[in-house]
C-alpha positions as a Python dict, from the first residue, in 0.01 Angstrom:
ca = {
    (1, 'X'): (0, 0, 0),
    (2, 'X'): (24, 321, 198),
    (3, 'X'): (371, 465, 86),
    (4, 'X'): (513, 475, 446),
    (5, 'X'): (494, 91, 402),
    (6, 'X'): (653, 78, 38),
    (7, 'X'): (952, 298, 181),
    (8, 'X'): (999, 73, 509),
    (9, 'X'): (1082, -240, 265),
    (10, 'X'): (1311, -78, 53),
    (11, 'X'): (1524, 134, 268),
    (12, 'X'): (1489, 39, 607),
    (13, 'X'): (1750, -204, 673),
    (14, 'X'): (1690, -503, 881),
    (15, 'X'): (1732, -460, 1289),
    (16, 'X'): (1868, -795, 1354),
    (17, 'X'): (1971, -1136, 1119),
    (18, 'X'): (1773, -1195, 821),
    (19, 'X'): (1444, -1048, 961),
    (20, 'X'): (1294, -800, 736),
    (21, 'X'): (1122, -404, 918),
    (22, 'X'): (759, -594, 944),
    (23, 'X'): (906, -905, 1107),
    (24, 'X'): (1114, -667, 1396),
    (25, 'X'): (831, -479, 1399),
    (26, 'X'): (577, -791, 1435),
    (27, 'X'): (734, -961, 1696),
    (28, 'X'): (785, -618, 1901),
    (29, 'X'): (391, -519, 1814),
    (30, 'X'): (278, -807, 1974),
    (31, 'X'): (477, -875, 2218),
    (32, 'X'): (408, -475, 2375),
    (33, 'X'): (27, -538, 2348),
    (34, 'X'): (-28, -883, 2377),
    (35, 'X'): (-364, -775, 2523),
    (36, 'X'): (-459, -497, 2244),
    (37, 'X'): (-169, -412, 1999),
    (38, 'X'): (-381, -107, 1870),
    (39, 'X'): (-383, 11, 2190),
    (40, 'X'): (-56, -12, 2287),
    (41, 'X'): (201, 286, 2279),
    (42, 'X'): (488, 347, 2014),
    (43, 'X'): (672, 394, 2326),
    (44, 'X'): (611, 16, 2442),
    (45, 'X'): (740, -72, 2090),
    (46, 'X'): (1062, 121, 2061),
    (47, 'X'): (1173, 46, 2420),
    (48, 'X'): (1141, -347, 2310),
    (49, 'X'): (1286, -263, 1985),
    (50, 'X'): (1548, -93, 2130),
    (51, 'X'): (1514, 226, 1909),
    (52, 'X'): (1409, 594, 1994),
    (53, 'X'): (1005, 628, 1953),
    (54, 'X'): (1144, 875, 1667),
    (55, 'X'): (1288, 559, 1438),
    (56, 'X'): (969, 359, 1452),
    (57, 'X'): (763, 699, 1331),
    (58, 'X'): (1064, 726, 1043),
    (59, 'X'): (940, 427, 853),
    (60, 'X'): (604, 431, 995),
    (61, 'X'): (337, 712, 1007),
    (62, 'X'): (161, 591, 1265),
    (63, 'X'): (95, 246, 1468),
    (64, 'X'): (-185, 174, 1244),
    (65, 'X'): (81, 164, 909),
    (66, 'X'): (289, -24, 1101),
    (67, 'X'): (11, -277, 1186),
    (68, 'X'): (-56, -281, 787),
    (69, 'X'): (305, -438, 751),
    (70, 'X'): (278, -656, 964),
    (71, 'X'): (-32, -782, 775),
    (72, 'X'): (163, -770, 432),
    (73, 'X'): (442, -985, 554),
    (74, 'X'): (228, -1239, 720),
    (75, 'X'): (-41, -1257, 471),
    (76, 'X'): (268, -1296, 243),
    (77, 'X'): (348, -1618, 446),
    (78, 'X'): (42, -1784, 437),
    (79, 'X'): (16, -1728, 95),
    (80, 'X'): (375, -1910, 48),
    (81, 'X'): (289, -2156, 256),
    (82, 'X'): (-76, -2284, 196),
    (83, 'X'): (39, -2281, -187),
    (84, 'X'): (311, -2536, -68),
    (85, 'X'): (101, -2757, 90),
    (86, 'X'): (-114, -2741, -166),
    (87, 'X'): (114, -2885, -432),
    (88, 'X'): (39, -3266, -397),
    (89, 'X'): (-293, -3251, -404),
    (90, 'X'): (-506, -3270, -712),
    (91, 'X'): (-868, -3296, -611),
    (92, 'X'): (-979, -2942, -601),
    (93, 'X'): (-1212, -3055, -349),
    (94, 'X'): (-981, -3167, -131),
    (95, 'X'): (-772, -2856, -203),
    (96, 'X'): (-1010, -2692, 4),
    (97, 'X'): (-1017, -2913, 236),
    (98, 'X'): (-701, -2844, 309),
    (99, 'X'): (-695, -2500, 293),
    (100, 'X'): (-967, -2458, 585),
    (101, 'X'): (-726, -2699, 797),
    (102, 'X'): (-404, -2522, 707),
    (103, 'X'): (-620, -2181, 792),
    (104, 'X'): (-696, -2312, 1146),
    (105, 'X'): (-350, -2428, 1196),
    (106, 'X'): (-201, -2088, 1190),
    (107, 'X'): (-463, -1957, 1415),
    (108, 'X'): (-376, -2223, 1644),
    (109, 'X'): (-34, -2181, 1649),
    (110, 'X'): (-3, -1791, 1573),
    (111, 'X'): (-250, -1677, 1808),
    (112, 'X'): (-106, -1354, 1897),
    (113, 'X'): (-45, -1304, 1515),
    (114, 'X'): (-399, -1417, 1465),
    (115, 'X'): (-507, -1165, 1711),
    (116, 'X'): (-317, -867, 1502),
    (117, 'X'): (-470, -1023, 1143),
    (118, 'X'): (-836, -1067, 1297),
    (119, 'X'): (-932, -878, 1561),
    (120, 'X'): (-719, -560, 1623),
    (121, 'X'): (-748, -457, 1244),
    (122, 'X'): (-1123, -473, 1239),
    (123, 'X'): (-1095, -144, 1476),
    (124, 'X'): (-890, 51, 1269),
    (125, 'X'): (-1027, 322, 1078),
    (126, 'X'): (-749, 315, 803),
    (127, 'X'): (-778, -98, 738),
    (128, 'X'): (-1172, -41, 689),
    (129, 'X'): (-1201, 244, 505),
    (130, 'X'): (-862, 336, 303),
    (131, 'X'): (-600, 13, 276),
    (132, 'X'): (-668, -231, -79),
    (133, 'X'): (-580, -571, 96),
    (134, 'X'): (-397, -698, -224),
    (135, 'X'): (-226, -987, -8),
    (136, 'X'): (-546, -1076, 142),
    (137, 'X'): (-709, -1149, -204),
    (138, 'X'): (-446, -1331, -359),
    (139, 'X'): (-512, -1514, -47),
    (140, 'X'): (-819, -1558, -103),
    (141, 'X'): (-794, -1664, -456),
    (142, 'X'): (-638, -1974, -340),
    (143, 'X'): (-999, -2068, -250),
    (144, 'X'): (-1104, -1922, -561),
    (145, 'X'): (-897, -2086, -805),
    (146, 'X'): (-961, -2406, -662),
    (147, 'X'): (-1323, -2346, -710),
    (148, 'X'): (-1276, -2294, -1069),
    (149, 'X'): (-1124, -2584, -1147),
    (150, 'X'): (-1377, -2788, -982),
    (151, 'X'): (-1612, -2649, -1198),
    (152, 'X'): (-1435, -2724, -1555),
    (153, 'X'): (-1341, -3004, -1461),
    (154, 'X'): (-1703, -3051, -1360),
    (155, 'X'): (-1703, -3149, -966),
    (156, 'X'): (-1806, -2875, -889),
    (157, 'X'): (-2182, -2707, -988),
    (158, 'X'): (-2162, -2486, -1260),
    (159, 'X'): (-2402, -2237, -1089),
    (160, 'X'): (-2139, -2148, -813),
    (161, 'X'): (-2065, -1822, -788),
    (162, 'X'): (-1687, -1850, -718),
    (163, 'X'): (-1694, -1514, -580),
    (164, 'X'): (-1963, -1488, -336),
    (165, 'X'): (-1861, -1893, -234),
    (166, 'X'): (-1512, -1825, -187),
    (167, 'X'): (-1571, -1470, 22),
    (168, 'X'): (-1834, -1730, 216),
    (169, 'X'): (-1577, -1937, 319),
    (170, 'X'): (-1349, -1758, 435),
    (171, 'X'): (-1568, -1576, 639),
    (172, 'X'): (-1674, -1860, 799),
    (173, 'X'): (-1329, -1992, 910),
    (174, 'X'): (-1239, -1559, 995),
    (175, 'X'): (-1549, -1583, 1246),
    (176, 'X'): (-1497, -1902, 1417),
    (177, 'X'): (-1092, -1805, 1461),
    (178, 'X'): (-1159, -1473, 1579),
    (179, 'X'): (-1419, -1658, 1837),
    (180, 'X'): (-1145, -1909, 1944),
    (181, 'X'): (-864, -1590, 1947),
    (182, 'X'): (-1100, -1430, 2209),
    (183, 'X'): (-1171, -1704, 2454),
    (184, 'X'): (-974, -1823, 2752),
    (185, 'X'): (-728, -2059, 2759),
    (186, 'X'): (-936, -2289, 2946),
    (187, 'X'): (-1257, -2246, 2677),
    (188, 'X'): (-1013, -2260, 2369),
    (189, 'X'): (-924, -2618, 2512),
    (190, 'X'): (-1257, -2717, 2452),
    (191, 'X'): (-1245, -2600, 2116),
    (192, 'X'): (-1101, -2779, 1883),
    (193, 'X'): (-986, -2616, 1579),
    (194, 'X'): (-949, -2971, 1341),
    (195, 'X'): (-1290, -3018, 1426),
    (196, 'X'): (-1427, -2741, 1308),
    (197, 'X'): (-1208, -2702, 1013),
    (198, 'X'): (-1330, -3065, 922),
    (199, 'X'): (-1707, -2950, 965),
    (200, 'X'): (-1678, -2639, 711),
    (201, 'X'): (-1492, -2808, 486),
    (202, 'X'): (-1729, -3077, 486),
    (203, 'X'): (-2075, -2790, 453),
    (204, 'X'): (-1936, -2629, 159),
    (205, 'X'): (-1780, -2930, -48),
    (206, 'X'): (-2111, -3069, -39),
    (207, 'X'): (-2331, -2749, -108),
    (208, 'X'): (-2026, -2741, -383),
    (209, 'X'): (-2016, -3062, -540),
    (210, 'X'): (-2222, -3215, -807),
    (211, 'X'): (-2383, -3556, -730),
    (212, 'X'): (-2257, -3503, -339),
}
């Protein structure tokens, strides 16, 4: 985690309530480039936040870093979260059922945050070529470890590679939110995210499961 980051969450105090830097600095992100948060100013940011431009680049070396926290926190979420609503549910097959339909639900009812987590860091230099998404594969595990048990408890084939399978799917459900992210509200309408969380769910349990 780039050390601008690190310092944020342990000395920079919270601007309002319980909210932590990244979740004052999320909501004020987004809401000054609703359209392109990478492209909007520091300026647009501080004036929302109701700081000098000079505070935000304090705890933040640049708009990028502070796009990187916002990614911790919220990847930090869904982690929380999807591993709650996993609890109940023992199939591991079904596990990832659910995780493709919890996945769509946040980019359903996140959007702009799905925007920021999606689209706006695939253009940044930094997130590409120097950040180690830690949050994003402990996400990802989720998948993983699911997998794994399928296989000893032998639903699912033992010639899965976990790795490759689990990377698959979650590129699969990445693409098809980013596509519904991008279009108009009238097109996303017509696009139903259920559906197609149902429909790649349902291609890889049964490329996955033995006797399927």
């Amino acid at each position: 985690m780039p050390a601008s980051i690190q310092r944020t969450w342990k000395f920079m105090p919270p601007p309002c309530g319980s909210q932590t830097p990244a979740s004052n600095a999320a909501a004020h992100v987004l809401k000054a480039g609703e359209s392109s948060p990478l492209t909007s100013r520091v300026t647009d940011i501080a004036t929302l936040a109701n700081v000098a431009d000079g505070t935000i680049y304090l705890y933040f070396k640049s708009k990028e870093d502070l796009l990187l926290s916002v990614f911790e926190e919220k990847m930090g979420h869904l982690i929380t979260e999807a591993s709650a609503a996993l609890e109940d549910i023992q199939d591991p097959l079904e596990r990832l059922r659910e995780l493709a339909h919890y996945h769509f639900r946040q980019v359903r009812d996140h959007r702009a945050v799905a925007e920021v987590l999606s689209v706006e860091l695939r253009l940044s230099n930094k997130f590409l070529r120097e950040y180690r998404p830690t949050k994003l594969w402990e996400y990802l595990d989720l998948f993983g470890s699911a997998m794994r048990e399928g296989q000893r408890l032998g639903l699912i084939r033992e010639d899965i590679d976990t790795f490759v399978v689990m990377w698959a799917f979650f590129g699969a459900m990445d693409e098809l939110g980013m596509q519904w992210v991008l279009l108009n509200r009238a097109d996303r309408s017509r696009f139903e995210l259920e559906a197609a969380a149902d429909q790649v769910a349902e291609v890889f349990i049964r490329g996955l499961a033995v006797n399927r």
